PDB file of C-alpha atoms in Angstrom:
ATOM      1  CA  UNK Z1467       0.000   0.000   0.000  1.00 43.00           C
ATOM      2  CA  UNK Z1468       1.298   3.418  -0.959  1.00 48.00           C
ATOM      3  CA  UNK Z1469       2.067   5.659   2.018  1.00 50.00           C
ATOM      4  CA  UNK Z1470      -0.062   8.794   2.126  1.00 59.00           C
ATOM      5  CA  UNK Z1471       1.728  12.066   1.608  1.00 70.00           C
ATOM      6  CA  UNK Z1472       0.276  15.321   2.809  1.00 77.00           C
ATOM      7  CA  UNK Z1473      -0.594  17.412  -0.218  1.00 86.00           C
ATOM      8  CA  UNK Z1474       0.210  21.017   0.744  1.00 89.00           C
ATOM      9  CA  UNK Z1475      -2.807  22.388  -1.130  1.00 90.00           C
ATOM     10  CA  UNK Z1476      -5.155  20.009   0.717  1.00 91.00           C
ATOM     11  CA  UNK Z1477      -3.551  20.933   4.046  1.00 93.00           C
ATOM     12  CA  UNK Z1478      -3.921  24.651   3.261  1.00 93.00           C
ATOM     13  CA  UNK Z1479      -7.577  24.166   2.288  1.00 94.00           C
ATOM     14  CA  UNK Z1480      -8.254  22.316   5.547  1.00 96.00           C
ATOM     15  CA  UNK Z1481      -6.553  25.098   7.496  1.00 96.00           C
ATOM     16  CA  UNK Z1482      -8.635  27.771   5.788  1.00 96.00           C
ATOM     17  CA  UNK Z1483     -11.875  25.911   6.502  1.00 97.00           C
ATOM     18  CA  UNK Z1484     -11.090  25.350  10.186  1.00 97.00           C
ATOM     19  CA  UNK Z1485      -9.747  28.853  10.675  1.00 97.00           C
ATOM     20  CA  UNK Z1486     -13.130  30.159   9.564  1.00 96.00           C
ATOM     21  CA  UNK Z1487     -14.688  28.343  12.551  1.00 95.00           C
ATOM     22  CA  UNK Z1488     -12.569  30.260  15.054  1.00 96.00           C
ATOM     23  CA  UNK Z1489     -12.261  33.627  13.346  1.00 94.00           C
ATOM     24  CA  UNK Z1490     -13.723  36.583  15.179  1.00 90.00           C
ATOM     25  CA  UNK Z1491     -16.281  36.958  12.382  1.00 91.00           C
ATOM     26  CA  UNK Z1492     -17.729  33.454  12.783  1.00 91.00           C
ATOM     27  CA  UNK Z1493     -16.848  32.117  16.219  1.00 93.00           C
ATOM     28  CA  UNK Z1494     -20.285  32.915  17.661  1.00 92.00           C
ATOM     29  CA  UNK Z1495     -22.240  31.568  14.681  1.00 95.00           C
ATOM     30  CA  UNK Z1496     -22.980  27.908  15.355  1.00 96.00           C
ATOM     31  CA  UNK Z1497     -24.567  27.460  11.932  1.00 97.00           C
ATOM     32  CA  UNK Z1498     -21.464  28.797  10.182  1.00 96.00           C
ATOM     33  CA  UNK Z1499     -19.204  26.597  12.317  1.00 97.00           C
ATOM     34  CA  UNK Z1500     -21.304  23.536  11.448  1.00 97.00           C
ATOM     35  CA  UNK Z1501     -21.182  24.414   7.743  1.00 97.00           C
ATOM     36  CA  UNK Z1502     -17.406  24.747   7.929  1.00 97.00           C
ATOM     37  CA  UNK Z1503     -17.085  21.408   9.716  1.00 98.00           C
ATOM     38  CA  UNK Z1504     -19.221  19.803   7.005  1.00 98.00           C
ATOM     39  CA  UNK Z1505     -16.921  21.336   4.379  1.00 97.00           C
ATOM     40  CA  UNK Z1506     -13.910  19.943   6.213  1.00 97.00           C
ATOM     41  CA  UNK Z1507     -15.537  16.481   6.338  1.00 96.00           C
ATOM     42  CA  UNK Z1508     -16.156  16.578   2.588  1.00 96.00           C
ATOM     43  CA  UNK Z1509     -12.575  17.698   1.940  1.00 94.00           C
ATOM     44  CA  UNK Z1510     -11.081  15.024   4.190  1.00 93.00           C
ATOM     45  CA  UNK Z1511     -13.175  12.270   2.576  1.00 92.00           C
ATOM     46  CA  UNK Z1512     -12.086  13.393  -0.888  1.00 91.00           C
ATOM     47  CA  UNK Z1513      -8.468  13.592   0.228  1.00 88.00           C
ATOM     48  CA  UNK Z1514      -8.653  10.125   1.761  1.00 83.00           C
ATOM     49  CA  UNK Z1515      -9.988   8.771  -1.500  1.00 85.00           C
ATOM     50  CA  UNK Z1516      -7.155  10.477  -3.416  1.00 86.00           C
ATOM     51  CA  UNK Z1517      -4.516   9.530  -0.847  1.00 84.00           C
ATOM     52  CA  UNK Z1518      -3.726  13.243  -0.289  1.00 87.00           C
ATOM     53  CA  UNK Z1519      -3.625  13.334   3.529  1.00 89.00           C
ATOM     54  CA  UNK Z1520      -1.924  11.079   6.036  1.00 90.00           C
ATOM     55  CA  UNK Z1521      -3.719   9.336   8.858  1.00 90.00           C
ATOM     56  CA  UNK Z1522      -1.473  11.236  11.283  1.00 93.00           C
ATOM     57  CA  UNK Z1523      -2.636  14.569   9.869  1.00 94.00           C
ATOM     58  CA  UNK Z1524      -6.297  13.561   9.986  1.00 94.00           C
ATOM     59  CA  UNK Z1525      -5.959  12.364  13.600  1.00 95.00           C
ATOM     60  CA  UNK Z1526      -4.201  15.575  14.658  1.00 96.00           C
ATOM     61  CA  UNK Z1527      -6.887  17.692  13.019  1.00 97.00           C
ATOM     62  CA  UNK Z1528      -9.700  15.626  14.531  1.00 97.00           C
ATOM     63  CA  UNK Z1529      -8.112  16.034  17.961  1.00 98.00           C
ATOM     64  CA  UNK Z1530      -8.076  19.823  17.396  1.00 98.00           C
ATOM     65  CA  UNK Z1531     -11.718  19.810  16.296  1.00 98.00           C
ATOM     66  CA  UNK Z1532     -12.746  17.722  19.316  1.00 98.00           C
ATOM     67  CA  UNK Z1533     -10.793  19.809  21.833  1.00 98.00           C
ATOM     68  CA  UNK Z1534     -11.190  23.334  20.470  1.00 98.00           C
ATOM     69  CA  UNK Z1535     -13.987  23.717  17.906  1.00 98.00           C
ATOM     70  CA  UNK Z1536     -16.745  21.410  19.145  1.00 98.00           C
ATOM     71  CA  UNK Z1537     -16.748  22.974  22.638  1.00 97.00           C
ATOM     72  CA  UNK Z1538     -17.674  26.314  21.015  1.00 97.00           C
ATOM     73  CA  UNK Z1539     -20.997  24.738  20.053  1.00 97.00           C
ATOM     74  CA  UNK Z1540     -21.832  23.942  23.688  1.00 96.00           C
ATOM     75  CA  UNK Z1541     -24.351  26.234  25.342  1.00 91.00           C
ATOM     76  CA  UNK Z1542     -22.088  27.237  28.221  1.00 91.00           C
ATOM     77  CA  UNK Z1543     -18.934  27.904  26.178  1.00 95.00           C
ATOM     78  CA  UNK Z1544     -19.132  31.689  26.540  1.00 91.00           C
ATOM     79  CA  UNK Z1545     -19.845  31.617  30.265  1.00 90.00           C
ATOM     80  CA  UNK Z1546     -16.225  32.606  30.936  1.00 88.00           C
ATOM     81  CA  UNK Z1547     -17.013  36.166  29.815  1.00 89.00           C
ATOM     82  CA  UNK Z1548     -20.158  36.437  31.948  1.00 88.00           C
ATOM     83  CA  UNK Z1549     -18.279  37.517  35.038  1.00 90.00           C
ATOM     84  CA  UNK Z1550     -20.076  39.189  37.926  1.00 91.00           C
ATOM     85  CA  UNK Z1551     -17.737  42.179  37.613  1.00 94.00           C
ATOM     86  CA  UNK Z1552     -18.956  42.685  34.017  1.00 95.00           C
ATOM     87  CA  UNK Z1553     -22.707  42.487  34.654  1.00 94.00           C
ATOM     88  CA  UNK Z1554     -25.518  40.127  35.588  1.00 92.00           C
ATOM     89  CA  UNK Z1555     -28.056  37.773  34.061  1.00 90.00           C
ATOM     90  CA  UNK Z1556     -31.484  39.415  33.962  1.00 92.00           C
ATOM     91  CA  UNK Z1557     -34.865  37.798  34.660  1.00 93.00           C
ATOM     92  CA  UNK Z1558     -35.164  36.726  31.014  1.00 92.00           C
ATOM     93  CA  UNK Z1559     -31.810  34.912  31.141  1.00 86.00           C
ATOM     94  CA  UNK Z1560     -29.838  37.474  29.147  1.00 87.00           C
ATOM     95  CA  UNK Z1561     -26.507  38.826  30.329  1.00 89.00           C
ATOM     96  CA  UNK Z1562     -26.631  42.594  30.858  1.00 93.00           C
ATOM     97  CA  UNK Z1563     -23.292  44.387  30.755  1.00 94.00           C
ATOM     98  CA  UNK Z1564     -22.902  46.960  33.520  1.00 95.00           C
ATOM     99  CA  UNK Z1565     -20.574  49.490  31.854  1.00 94.00           C
ATOM    100  CA  UNK Z1566     -18.700  50.484  28.738  1.00 95.00           C
ATOM    101  CA  UNK Z1567     -15.466  49.448  30.462  1.00 96.00           C
ATOM    102  CA  UNK Z1568     -16.917  45.975  31.044  1.00 94.00           C
ATOM    103  CA  UNK Z1569     -17.940  45.764  27.399  1.00 94.00           C
ATOM    104  CA  UNK Z1570     -14.365  46.586  26.387  1.00 96.00           C
ATOM    105  CA  UNK Z1571     -12.967  43.931  28.734  1.00 95.00           C
ATOM    106  CA  UNK Z1572     -15.416  41.355  27.363  1.00 94.00           C
ATOM    107  CA  UNK Z1573     -14.330  42.230  23.810  1.00 93.00           C
ATOM    108  CA  UNK Z1574     -10.687  41.770  24.785  1.00 94.00           C
ATOM    109  CA  UNK Z1575     -11.401  38.376  26.350  1.00 93.00           C
ATOM    110  CA  UNK Z1576     -13.430  37.399  23.298  1.00 91.00           C
ATOM    111  CA  UNK Z1577     -10.612  38.360  20.912  1.00 93.00           C
ATOM    112  CA  UNK Z1578      -8.005  36.733  23.149  1.00 94.00           C
ATOM    113  CA  UNK Z1579      -9.971  33.494  23.067  1.00 95.00           C
ATOM    114  CA  UNK Z1580     -10.151  33.575  19.274  1.00 94.00           C
ATOM    115  CA  UNK Z1581      -6.410  34.279  19.034  1.00 95.00           C
ATOM    116  CA  UNK Z1582      -5.582  31.390  21.389  1.00 96.00           C
ATOM    117  CA  UNK Z1583      -7.671  29.044  19.250  1.00 97.00           C
ATOM    118  CA  UNK Z1584      -5.840  30.302  16.142  1.00 97.00           C
ATOM    119  CA  UNK Z1585      -2.483  29.741  17.857  1.00 97.00           C
ATOM    120  CA  UNK Z1586      -3.419  26.142  18.621  1.00 97.00           C
ATOM    121  CA  UNK Z1587      -4.615  25.658  15.032  1.00 97.00           C
ATOM    122  CA  UNK Z1588      -1.282  26.962  13.755  1.00 97.00           C
ATOM    123  CA  UNK Z1589       0.535  24.574  16.087  1.00 96.00           C
ATOM    124  CA  UNK Z1590      -1.327  21.631  14.584  1.00 96.00           C
ATOM    125  CA  UNK Z1591      -0.872  22.682  10.968  1.00 96.00           C
ATOM    126  CA  UNK Z1592       2.658  24.087  11.091  1.00 93.00           C
ATOM    127  CA  UNK Z1593       4.366  20.700  10.886  1.00 89.00           C
ATOM    128  CA  UNK Z1594       2.335  19.769   7.820  1.00 90.00           C
ATOM    129  CA  UNK Z1595       2.924  22.998   5.898  1.00 82.00           C
ATOM    130  CA  UNK Z1596       6.747  22.851   5.952  1.00 77.00           C
TER     131      UNK Z1596
END
């Protein structure tokens, strides 16, 4: 059996798809994340058929998806920014921010989270894009 080699174009396409899931523009949109994950599944199946991606790559990427992207889809994922110092949950269950300063701090935490997810994604992909 021929050993699978990681096609750089396929790796780059996979990176682009998964980066969309964690970008600041899409990280809160569960529908967009699910669409991107479906696109990644289609790409990985096609690449498996064509022998374009190694099992090691696919396992590393799946581990990233399981540990970093799928938790975003959980209802309580964003609870870390709902700190008492930033506001409170109202009677209708919505978080009300108590000040402009709190809103700025929440934005910084939000962006920091997205950047940390991107850093981890780069860590996974960097060895396959050499």
